[in-house]
Amino acid sequence: MRHLYQIQAQLTTHPIPSLDPNLVAVKLIGVCASHANVGHGARIFAHFLYRPNIFAFNAILKAFAQHNDWRSTLSFFNRQLADSEAPSPDEYTFTSVLKACAGLGEATEGTKVHCVVTKHGCESNLFVRNSLVAFYFRIGCFEIAHKLFDEMPVRDVVSWNTLVSGYCLSGRVGDARVVFDAMVQRNLVSWSTMVSGYAKVGDLEEARQLFEEMPERNVGSWNAIIAGYAQNEKYAEAIELFRRMQEAGGLAPNEITLVSVLSACANLGALDLGKWVDRFIRRKRMELSPELGNALVDMYAKCGCITEARRIFDTMQERDLISWSILITGLAVNGHANEAFECFDRMIEHGMKPNDITFMGLLTACTHAGLVEKGRKYFDMMDQTYGIIPKVEHYGCVVDLLSRAGRLDEAEKMINSMPIKPNVIVWGALLGGCRIYKDAERGERVVHHILELESDHSGSYVYLANIYASMGRLDDAAKCRSRIHHNGVKTPGCSWIEVDNTVHEFFMGDLSHPQSDKIYSMIKELGWKMKLAGYKPKTDLVVHNVDEEEKEDALSFHSERLAIAFGLIKTASTISKTVDVLATITGSNAVVLKLESFGGPGTAAKMVSPFSVCMRVPITMSSRTTKT
């Protein structure tokens, strides 16, 4: 862009009489569009041209449409129609405008444009007709779209691809497959569209089969399958496919690829690969668009690297509401409540209007910091100041905030006064407070509410069994435990850890790993050292009718501890200085191990207060439970 500014300055101060200004403007606008600087292209159009011709209008409309600035596309088109001296639109004008109408889902505007198309005699044009079919599919008018397709005097592969894409977009993948199988000529777009269509409806098996059958692949093909796995929460498989794409050679990942990979890294905690993507972006001097920048900030924040997240955020040339919301949420979940509030104030100063996700971040910050009154203030601000109706998630966050602070009466009163039906998560937040403050009577009442909504909620049975056991109702406790095991309602959690660019998965009591012997030896050694340092396991969380030693084993061999132990074994030879290893263990058994001059088993371990999920060693870990 710096070179473009210099050329533009020369052409402005020393114009060449033989050069048509419209020709110059078209070239300049095209360069601006290719560098994602459409705003400068719009200024060229507005100030460089005295009387823009049809090519200049089409150039600026195409630039806006390419970068999904649908409103500006329609605005400039309406300006063209309203100006009596402006050139009449042609087929290239209409393709950009119809794309904008489809992007906005504006049925009224799109049908008006269709009328203008007919008036100018462009309806039979192949490119315009393809755009019309795509538009009507986008707004859900499938019959009109198919009718326009059937009436086409000439069709090309784009026409067939538009039909396939339209059916996939509407979730009618079966119809799309019928059209795909009937196509005489297919290109890479045809194959990639079908792969994306199957992935969208969650049929990854069919998507993968089509992908493997492709006669050739380009970046778009890889993007379709990688994004499909990432969007269906198959993050490890998405990363595996990305590595396979790299091994194939000859194809460099683009922005879409990297956004999908960063999403997988964020959810898996694959920090090493995420850092590699960051370095790749800088090495290739890629433009940090809002989408790519947001993905990087989100990845670093979820991996606990909030300093790096802020660095990326600060270098972004263009930030949207999503950018601010991601940073606020990242600061919140990493324990930086005050910074989250300051970030919110800066966002407001920049003229951004918060949305419901922004307030979820703020409420999360208040919950982590125990700021009850500030949380209530933000909750009230949603509706009173910004007209945002709180969702069930916001109520759940405030109930959690009140419950953690011991204000159980207030929390239960809020649930009973909610304008929307409370879900399991809201009641579960109150149940957590009942467990912390040992309010057995209220807890039993809350459990029954949860079981009415979700009869197989494993956490409720566990809690109920604990209550009955503490009250001496051993038969009732036994019935709860029996139901957990016989009905299969207990869903195991699992944890991932990335070591040497490979993600390893562990379940509680997992013996399937080839280094299980070393892992369990490490856990026992560290457990012994932790006890010497004063750590006492909370065995009251274990509901099984077993002795204390067996209860301690059940806690020691939880999935997160297995993952941590494996990470320590694999990195033992590389750590020669003090490192902090932080890990959140399921339940309230959050521990922090401070390993000094680590050299293997026998290292001193010290208990510190729980904080957040983070690993400050060359490994990254993530955990999930399929039941919240």
XYZ file of C-alpha atoms in Angstrom:
628
model
C 0.000 0.000 0.000
C 2.921 2.374 0.657
C 3.986 2.032 -2.982
C 0.414 2.560 -4.122
C 0.218 5.826 -2.136
C 3.414 7.032 -3.844
C 2.084 6.190 -7.310
C -1.234 7.849 -6.531
C 0.556 10.980 -5.308
C 2.548 11.167 -8.555
C -0.561 10.726 -10.685
C -2.381 13.401 -8.690
C 0.399 16.014 -8.730
C 1.612 15.197 -12.266
C -1.404 13.849 -14.188
C -0.744 12.246 -17.572
C -3.125 13.820 -20.129
C -3.256 10.702 -22.309
C -4.402 8.530 -19.400
C -8.131 8.275 -18.713
C -8.635 8.976 -14.955
C -11.254 6.215 -14.877
C -8.692 3.674 -16.079
C -6.246 4.812 -13.390
C -8.981 4.695 -10.713
C -10.034 1.164 -11.695
C -6.442 -0.043 -11.313
C -5.957 1.746 -7.989
C -9.254 0.458 -6.571
C -8.325 -3.079 -7.648
C -5.015 -2.878 -5.755
C -6.793 -1.498 -2.674
C -9.253 -4.398 -2.792
C -6.461 -6.973 -3.083
C -4.835 -5.463 0.037
C -8.130 -5.395 1.995
C -8.091 -1.585 2.065
C -11.457 -0.918 0.460
C -11.896 2.312 2.432
C -9.016 3.903 0.530
C -10.489 2.627 -2.725
C -13.761 4.363 -1.861
C -11.870 7.628 -1.249
C -10.193 7.305 -4.653
C -13.604 6.807 -6.253
C -15.088 9.803 -4.426
C -12.244 12.335 -4.804
C -10.095 11.230 -7.742
C -12.903 10.989 -10.315
C -14.949 13.892 -11.610
C -17.327 11.700 -13.594
C -16.893 7.936 -12.961
C -17.775 5.608 -15.829
C -19.361 2.150 -15.625
C -15.962 0.461 -15.171
C -15.185 2.604 -12.133
C -18.617 1.908 -10.617
C -18.204 -1.815 -11.208
C -14.698 -1.754 -9.694
C -15.823 -0.165 -6.422
C -18.951 -2.364 -6.200
C -16.849 -5.472 -6.780
C -14.334 -4.349 -4.113
C -17.073 -3.898 -1.514
C -18.747 -7.211 -2.412
C -15.444 -9.121 -2.307
C -14.908 -8.008 1.289
C -18.505 -8.615 2.401
C -19.251 -4.907 2.867
C -22.793 -5.457 1.683
C -24.237 -2.159 2.952
C -21.689 -0.065 1.091
C -22.296 -2.114 -2.058
C -26.023 -1.297 -1.990
C -25.357 2.322 -1.012
C -23.093 2.951 -4.006
C -25.503 1.111 -6.303
C -28.420 3.289 -5.149
C -26.223 6.329 -5.709
C -25.589 5.131 -9.257
C -29.322 4.722 -9.944
C -30.199 8.096 -8.407
C -27.596 10.063 -10.377
C -28.984 10.997 -13.784
C -25.442 11.496 -15.114
C -24.200 8.128 -13.871
C -23.841 5.280 -16.379
C -26.538 2.618 -16.589
C -25.728 -0.609 -14.733
C -24.662 -3.679 -16.694
C -24.347 -7.396 -15.958
C -21.140 -6.918 -13.916
C -22.892 -4.336 -11.769
C -25.760 -6.701 -11.012
C -23.568 -9.664 -10.042
C -21.928 -7.620 -7.256
C -25.218 -6.120 -6.066
C -27.058 -9.454 -6.017
C -24.176 -10.946 -4.036
C -24.647 -8.148 -1.484
C -28.405 -8.780 -1.291
C -27.729 -12.489 -0.722
C -25.140 -11.710 1.941
C -27.585 -9.486 3.812
C -30.520 -11.824 3.275
C -32.464 -8.770 2.088
C -35.417 -10.295 0.248
C -37.068 -6.939 -0.483
C -33.912 -5.268 -1.791
C -33.015 -8.340 -3.833
C -36.396 -8.556 -5.546
C -36.159 -4.837 -6.365
C -32.760 -5.463 -7.957
C -34.314 -8.371 -9.879
C -36.856 -5.909 -11.300
C -34.073 -3.538 -12.345
C -32.245 -6.489 -13.937
C -35.342 -7.331 -15.985
C -35.842 -3.676 -16.924
C -32.311 -3.491 -18.313
C -32.698 -6.761 -20.208
C -29.965 -8.629 -18.319
C -32.033 -11.477 -16.841
C -30.920 -13.992 -19.469
C -27.228 -13.178 -18.965
C -25.448 -16.281 -17.651
C -23.557 -14.488 -14.850
C -26.598 -12.537 -13.693
C -28.820 -15.625 -13.774
C -26.290 -17.532 -11.633
C -26.314 -14.653 -9.144
C -30.126 -14.627 -9.080
C -30.260 -18.378 -8.383
C -27.742 -17.953 -5.531
C -29.723 -15.023 -4.096
C -33.064 -16.852 -4.023
C -31.465 -19.888 -2.410
C -29.951 -17.620 0.247
C -33.320 -16.116 1.224
C -35.003 -19.533 1.262
C -37.038 -19.228 -1.946
C -36.001 -22.647 -3.254
C -38.794 -23.030 -5.805
C -37.993 -19.703 -7.464
C -34.292 -20.542 -7.455
C -34.891 -23.926 -9.087
C -37.314 -22.399 -11.592
C -34.711 -19.814 -12.639
C -32.168 -22.616 -13.012
C -34.534 -24.766 -15.108
C -35.318 -21.823 -17.418
C -31.653 -21.028 -18.119
C -31.038 -21.263 -21.863
C -27.343 -21.940 -21.252
C -25.702 -23.407 -18.176
C -22.066 -23.692 -17.207
C -20.347 -25.500 -14.329
C -20.902 -22.401 -12.159
C -24.668 -22.771 -12.688
C -24.593 -26.370 -11.467
C -22.310 -25.465 -8.573
C -24.729 -22.706 -7.569
C -27.546 -25.256 -7.434
C -25.441 -27.700 -5.391
C -24.323 -24.898 -3.063
C -27.889 -23.661 -2.628
C -29.154 -27.069 -1.554
C -26.195 -27.543 0.810
C -26.777 -24.105 2.300
C -30.374 -25.006 3.098
C -29.356 -28.334 4.645
C -30.810 -30.405 1.796
C -27.608 -32.354 1.213
C -29.472 -35.310 -0.280
C -30.871 -33.098 -3.071
C -27.434 -31.567 -3.552
C -25.910 -35.037 -3.955
C -28.481 -35.949 -6.628
C -27.503 -32.828 -8.602
C -23.794 -33.485 -7.996
C -24.046 -37.064 -9.270
C -25.927 -35.837 -12.360
C -23.308 -33.236 -13.284
C -21.548 -33.958 -16.568
C -18.650 -31.710 -15.638
C -17.358 -31.157 -12.108
C -14.572 -28.922 -10.897
C -12.845 -28.499 -7.556
C -15.590 -26.145 -6.384
C -18.180 -28.873 -6.996
C -16.319 -31.387 -4.840
C -15.456 -28.883 -2.101
C -19.051 -27.660 -1.913
C -20.329 -31.191 -1.331
C -17.654 -31.827 1.305
C -18.704 -28.633 3.122
C -22.363 -29.565 2.770
C -21.926 -32.953 4.439
C -19.768 -31.402 7.167
C -22.412 -28.758 7.842
C -25.020 -31.411 8.685
C -22.483 -33.348 10.769
C -21.974 -36.246 8.350
C -18.188 -36.256 8.540
C -17.906 -39.842 7.325
C -19.499 -38.989 3.976
C -17.545 -35.719 3.796
C -14.258 -37.559 4.347
C -15.123 -40.220 1.785
C -15.832 -37.576 -0.878
C -12.640 -35.743 0.052
C -10.554 -38.894 -0.385
C -12.225 -39.566 -3.771
C -11.351 -36.132 -5.190
C -9.236 -36.455 -8.336
C -7.179 -33.447 -7.235
C -7.215 -30.943 -4.393
C -6.522 -27.270 -3.921
C -6.431 -25.038 -0.838
C -10.224 -24.673 -0.968
C -10.657 -28.448 -0.790
C -8.427 -28.725 2.268
C -10.193 -25.755 3.853
C -13.558 -27.474 3.408
C -12.549 -30.672 5.219
C -10.430 -28.986 7.936
C -13.167 -26.466 8.714
C -15.730 -29.271 8.708
C -13.885 -31.188 11.416
C -13.207 -28.035 13.456
C -16.856 -26.927 13.310
C -17.960 -30.380 14.455
C -15.589 -30.229 17.439
C -13.242 -32.877 16.020
C -10.252 -30.701 16.756
C -7.531 -33.350 16.839
C -8.649 -34.652 13.441
C -8.663 -31.092 12.058
C -5.047 -30.617 13.135
C -4.103 -34.019 11.728
C -5.566 -33.028 8.357
C -3.690 -29.714 8.454
C -0.423 -31.575 8.988
C -1.318 -33.880 6.111
C -1.958 -30.817 3.924
C 1.524 -29.531 4.775
C 3.080 -32.897 3.968
C 1.322 -32.937 0.577
C 3.469 -29.961 -0.439
C 2.865 -27.281 -3.034
C -0.091 -25.742 -1.176
C 0.351 -22.859 1.229
C -2.422 -22.391 3.815
C -4.461 -19.218 3.413
C -6.410 -17.139 5.910
C -9.400 -19.511 5.937
C -7.137 -22.488 6.657
C -5.397 -20.714 9.500
C -8.631 -19.528 11.127
C -9.885 -23.136 11.260
C -6.563 -24.436 12.593
C -6.395 -21.717 15.250
C -9.922 -22.621 16.334
C -8.816 -26.227 16.799
C -5.676 -25.114 18.664
C -7.745 -22.920 20.981
C -10.120 -25.725 21.911
C -7.407 -28.368 22.238
C -4.890 -26.155 23.980
C -2.378 -26.914 21.215
C -0.211 -23.890 21.976
C 2.883 -25.012 20.046
C 0.981 -25.273 16.780
C -0.817 -22.006 17.516
C 2.534 -20.260 17.961
C 3.738 -21.794 14.697
C 0.696 -20.283 12.921
C 1.479 -16.897 14.489
C 5.078 -17.084 13.232
C 3.890 -18.219 9.788
C 1.580 -15.191 9.513
C 4.411 -12.826 10.417
C 6.929 -14.567 8.164
C 4.570 -14.377 5.185
C 3.594 -10.792 6.095
C -0.049 -11.706 5.823
C -2.636 -8.986 6.383
C -4.065 -9.458 9.885
C -7.763 -9.213 9.036
C -10.312 -9.027 11.880
C -11.165 -12.728 11.390
C -7.544 -13.896 11.506
C -6.610 -11.518 14.309
C -9.623 -12.591 16.365
C -8.703 -16.254 15.920
C -5.147 -15.578 17.124
C -6.295 -13.580 20.161
C -8.817 -16.299 21.037
C -6.206 -19.039 20.720
C -3.690 -17.316 22.982
C -6.361 -16.366 25.531
C -7.723 -19.920 25.762
C -4.192 -21.287 26.132
C -3.579 -18.926 29.063
C -1.114 -16.659 27.209
C -2.955 -13.422 27.866
C 0.142 -11.254 27.242
C 0.433 -12.659 23.726
C -3.307 -12.222 23.209
C -3.011 -8.533 24.089
C 0.001 -8.172 21.780
C -1.972 -9.475 18.809
C -4.966 -7.327 19.734
C -2.813 -4.188 19.923
C -1.259 -4.847 16.492
C -4.597 -5.319 14.732
C -5.279 -2.430 12.348
C -9.008 -3.082 12.352
C -10.942 -4.323 15.382
C -14.615 -5.186 15.491
C -16.989 -5.951 18.353
C -15.914 -9.601 18.275
C -12.274 -8.545 18.809
C -13.116 -6.570 21.952
C -15.429 -9.288 23.289
C -12.777 -12.005 22.807
C -10.165 -9.959 24.682
C -12.576 -9.085 27.519
C -13.554 -12.743 27.907
C -9.920 -13.852 27.707
C -8.885 -11.421 30.433
C -11.849 -12.563 32.533
C -11.182 -16.303 32.404
C -7.465 -15.763 33.061
C -8.179 -13.873 36.277
C -7.514 -10.307 35.061
C -10.863 -8.840 36.122
C -9.775 -5.201 36.432
C -8.108 -5.290 33.012
C -11.322 -6.731 31.554
C -13.308 -3.809 32.996
C -10.751 -1.312 31.654
C -10.938 -2.955 28.227
C -14.723 -2.584 28.295
C -14.400 1.132 29.092
C -11.942 1.573 26.201
C -14.339 -0.248 23.891
C -17.134 2.168 24.798
C -14.785 5.128 24.237
C -14.095 3.788 20.722
C -17.825 3.988 19.966
C -18.469 0.245 20.083
C -21.837 -0.945 21.335
C -21.517 -4.123 23.445
C -23.571 -7.245 22.771
C -24.646 -10.189 24.896
C -21.265 -11.942 24.484
C -19.432 -8.866 25.778
C -21.531 -8.918 28.934
C -20.928 -12.642 29.398
C -17.216 -11.798 29.561
C -17.810 -9.037 32.108
C -20.013 -11.248 34.288
C -17.397 -14.002 34.105
C -14.772 -11.513 35.301
C -16.990 -10.573 38.239
C -17.522 -14.267 39.073
C -13.789 -15.022 39.059
C -13.048 -11.990 41.223
C -16.075 -12.421 43.528
C -17.368 -8.909 42.722
C -21.064 -9.414 43.409
C -22.249 -5.801 43.329
C -20.271 -5.007 40.181
C -21.740 -8.094 38.549
C -25.268 -6.983 39.434
C -24.467 -3.548 38.025
C -23.360 -4.980 34.666
C -26.362 -7.303 34.592
C -28.766 -4.366 35.123
C -26.831 -2.310 32.546
C -27.614 -4.818 29.803
C -31.305 -3.994 29.578
C -31.441 -0.519 31.097
C -28.545 1.049 29.160
C -28.120 -1.012 25.982
C -31.511 -2.676 25.516
C -29.995 -6.184 25.554
C -32.404 -8.777 26.936
C -30.428 -11.108 29.230
C -30.327 -14.722 28.099
C -30.407 -17.800 30.287
C -26.576 -17.858 30.211
C -26.436 -14.394 31.806
C -28.837 -15.437 34.543
C -26.735 -18.534 35.115
C -23.606 -16.406 35.489
C -25.226 -14.102 38.072
C -26.673 -17.086 39.971
C -23.178 -18.596 40.010
C -21.753 -15.289 41.262
C -24.308 -15.069 44.084
C -23.954 -18.754 44.989
C -20.171 -18.587 45.267
C -20.559 -15.585 47.579
C -22.912 -17.560 49.847
C -25.986 -15.505 48.949
C -28.036 -18.604 48.273
C -31.421 -17.086 49.173
C -30.846 -14.271 46.705
C -29.680 -16.704 44.024
C -32.726 -18.951 44.413
C -35.037 -15.932 44.410
C -33.489 -14.764 41.125
C -34.066 -18.188 39.543
C -37.703 -18.227 40.628
C -38.263 -14.720 39.202
C -36.604 -15.339 35.824
C -38.787 -14.361 32.826
C -37.451 -17.398 30.963
C -37.429 -20.995 32.108
C -34.205 -21.805 33.997
C -32.169 -24.636 32.525
C -29.911 -27.253 34.070
C -26.895 -24.923 34.045
C -28.707 -22.239 36.058
C -29.869 -24.725 38.689
C -26.417 -26.321 38.610
C -24.826 -22.984 39.521
C -27.001 -22.833 42.638
C -26.200 -26.484 43.366
C -22.512 -25.599 43.365
C -23.166 -22.999 46.057
C -25.134 -25.523 48.086
C -22.161 -27.892 47.961
C -19.665 -25.178 48.992
C -21.783 -23.963 51.919
C -23.155 -27.428 52.802
C -26.816 -26.398 52.474
C -28.143 -29.954 52.201
C -31.835 -29.079 52.406
C -31.681 -26.548 49.581
C -29.345 -28.785 47.600
C -31.804 -31.675 47.690
C -34.537 -29.336 46.442
C -32.329 -28.041 43.634
C -31.351 -31.568 42.556
C -35.000 -32.498 42.054
C -35.433 -29.432 39.800
C -32.421 -30.547 37.752
C -33.632 -34.133 37.430
C -37.029 -32.888 36.223
C -35.222 -31.158 33.347
C -32.591 -33.830 32.679
C -33.251 -37.215 34.218
C -29.737 -38.536 33.468
C -27.769 -35.593 34.886
C -24.819 -37.426 36.446
C -23.622 -34.576 38.655
C -26.972 -34.408 40.430
C -26.887 -38.105 41.324
C -23.342 -37.721 42.623
C -24.335 -34.736 44.771
C -27.529 -36.411 45.976
C -25.586 -39.500 46.969
C -23.198 -37.281 48.950
C -26.107 -35.604 50.746
C -27.739 -38.893 51.673
C -24.434 -40.328 52.866
C -23.766 -37.267 55.066
C -27.287 -37.615 56.563
C -26.793 -41.291 57.293
C -29.298 -42.376 54.633
C -26.927 -45.001 53.258
C -29.599 -46.990 51.418
C -30.687 -43.904 49.453
C -27.044 -43.077 48.730
C -26.503 -46.617 47.465
C -29.538 -46.311 45.173
C -28.102 -43.127 43.636
C -24.738 -44.778 43.036
C -26.470 -47.812 41.578
C -28.403 -45.644 39.160
C -25.210 -43.887 38.086
C -23.530 -47.174 37.161
C -26.419 -49.306 35.908
C -28.014 -46.565 33.782
C -24.704 -45.379 32.446
C -25.442 -41.735 33.282
C -21.928 -40.980 34.469
C -20.112 -39.518 31.461
C -16.326 -39.528 31.850
C -14.328 -36.395 31.256
C -11.106 -36.438 29.289
C -8.015 -34.276 29.012
C -5.638 -33.551 26.177
C -1.983 -32.616 26.303
C 0.227 -31.612 23.374
C 3.818 -32.827 23.475
C 6.171 -32.565 20.491
C 3.291 -31.456 18.246
C 1.279 -34.575 19.073
C -1.960 -34.457 21.056
C -2.452 -37.232 23.658
C -5.867 -37.956 25.213
C -6.456 -39.369 28.710
C -9.517 -40.588 30.630
C -9.787 -41.188 34.369
C -7.868 -44.321 35.341
C -6.666 -44.672 31.744
C -4.307 -47.626 31.186
C -4.245 -47.542 27.387
C -1.237 -45.261 27.009
C 2.028 -47.100 26.202
C 3.816 -45.232 29.024
C 1.124 -45.860 31.674
C 3.612 -47.420 34.115
C 5.812 -44.317 34.119
C 2.782 -42.015 34.335
C 1.343 -43.721 37.416
C 4.780 -43.875 39.020
C 5.144 -40.125 38.516
C 1.701 -39.440 40.037
C 2.439 -41.525 43.119
C 5.825 -39.864 43.609
C 4.373 -36.365 43.302
C 1.415 -37.298 45.502
C 3.770 -38.366 48.268
C 5.761 -35.121 48.003
C 2.555 -33.062 47.992
C 1.377 -34.703 51.217
C 4.712 -33.854 52.847
C 4.108 -30.247 51.799
C 0.721 -30.259 53.530
C -1.699 -31.137 50.711
C -4.813 -32.985 51.859
C -7.089 -34.559 49.194
C -10.796 -33.707 49.411
C -12.036 -37.269 49.543
C -15.546 -36.149 50.458
C -16.072 -35.597 46.728
C -15.775 -39.341 46.097
C -19.161 -41.023 46.626
C -18.019 -44.627 46.411
C -18.281 -46.714 49.573
C -14.557 -47.438 49.814
C -11.811 -46.692 52.292
C -9.871 -43.404 52.399
C -6.866 -44.752 50.516
C -9.010 -45.881 47.574
C -10.767 -42.514 47.556
C -7.413 -40.759 47.318
C -6.449 -43.020 44.399
C -9.687 -42.076 42.591
C -8.724 -38.411 42.855
C -5.049 -38.980 42.018
C -5.757 -40.812 38.776
C -8.111 -38.201 37.328
C -7.608 -37.415 33.635
C -5.980 -34.012 34.195
C -3.375 -35.502 36.535
C -2.578 -38.255 34.061
C -2.042 -35.635 31.355
C 0.150 -33.481 33.588
C 2.256 -36.450 34.693
C 2.830 -37.486 31.077
C 3.864 -33.929 30.202
C 6.337 -33.813 33.074
C 7.860 -37.142 32.040
C 8.292 -36.023 28.421
C 9.836 -32.661 29.336
C 11.892 -33.743 32.371
C 15.202 -33.562 30.516
C 14.607 -30.067 29.149
C 13.498 -28.220 32.295
C 16.441 -26.877 34.279
C 14.950 -23.868 36.048
C 11.980 -23.058 38.217
C 8.700 -23.451 36.343
C 5.103 -23.082 37.379
C 2.652 -25.779 36.388
C -0.950 -24.776 36.890
C -3.809 -27.154 36.289
C -7.473 -27.120 37.181
C -8.534 -30.522 38.531
C -12.205 -31.502 38.223
C -14.242 -30.709 41.322
C -12.638 -28.382 43.851
C -9.306 -30.253 43.804
C -7.537 -27.423 41.980
C -3.795 -27.677 42.570
C -0.687 -25.819 41.549
C 2.609 -27.659 41.520
C 5.752 -25.551 41.852
C 8.564 -27.700 40.493
C 12.019 -26.433 41.394
C 15.018 -27.488 39.282
C 12.982 -30.373 37.977
C 14.935 -33.464 37.127
C 12.438 -36.274 37.395
C 10.739 -38.159 40.240
C 11.750 -36.970 43.666
C 11.400 -33.267 42.859
C 9.974 -31.124 45.626
C 6.350 -30.143 45.069
C 4.550 -27.344 46.876
C 0.801 -26.714 47.096
C -0.293 -23.223 46.106
C -3.809 -21.780 45.816
C -5.855 -22.695 42.712
C -6.063 -20.160 39.939
C -6.639 -21.016 36.271
C -5.841 -23.405 33.458
C -2.298 -22.687 32.275
C 0.961 -24.487 31.585
C 4.234 -22.569 31.659
C 6.308 -25.387 30.225
C 6.812 -26.530 26.620
C 3.525 -28.446 26.822
C -0.102 -27.400 26.617
C -3.122 -29.088 28.126
C -6.864 -28.871 27.771
C -9.697 -30.787 29.369
C -13.386 -31.183 28.789
C -16.350 -33.009 30.216
C -19.302 -33.803 28.030
C -21.646 -32.890 30.892
C -21.380 -29.403 32.382
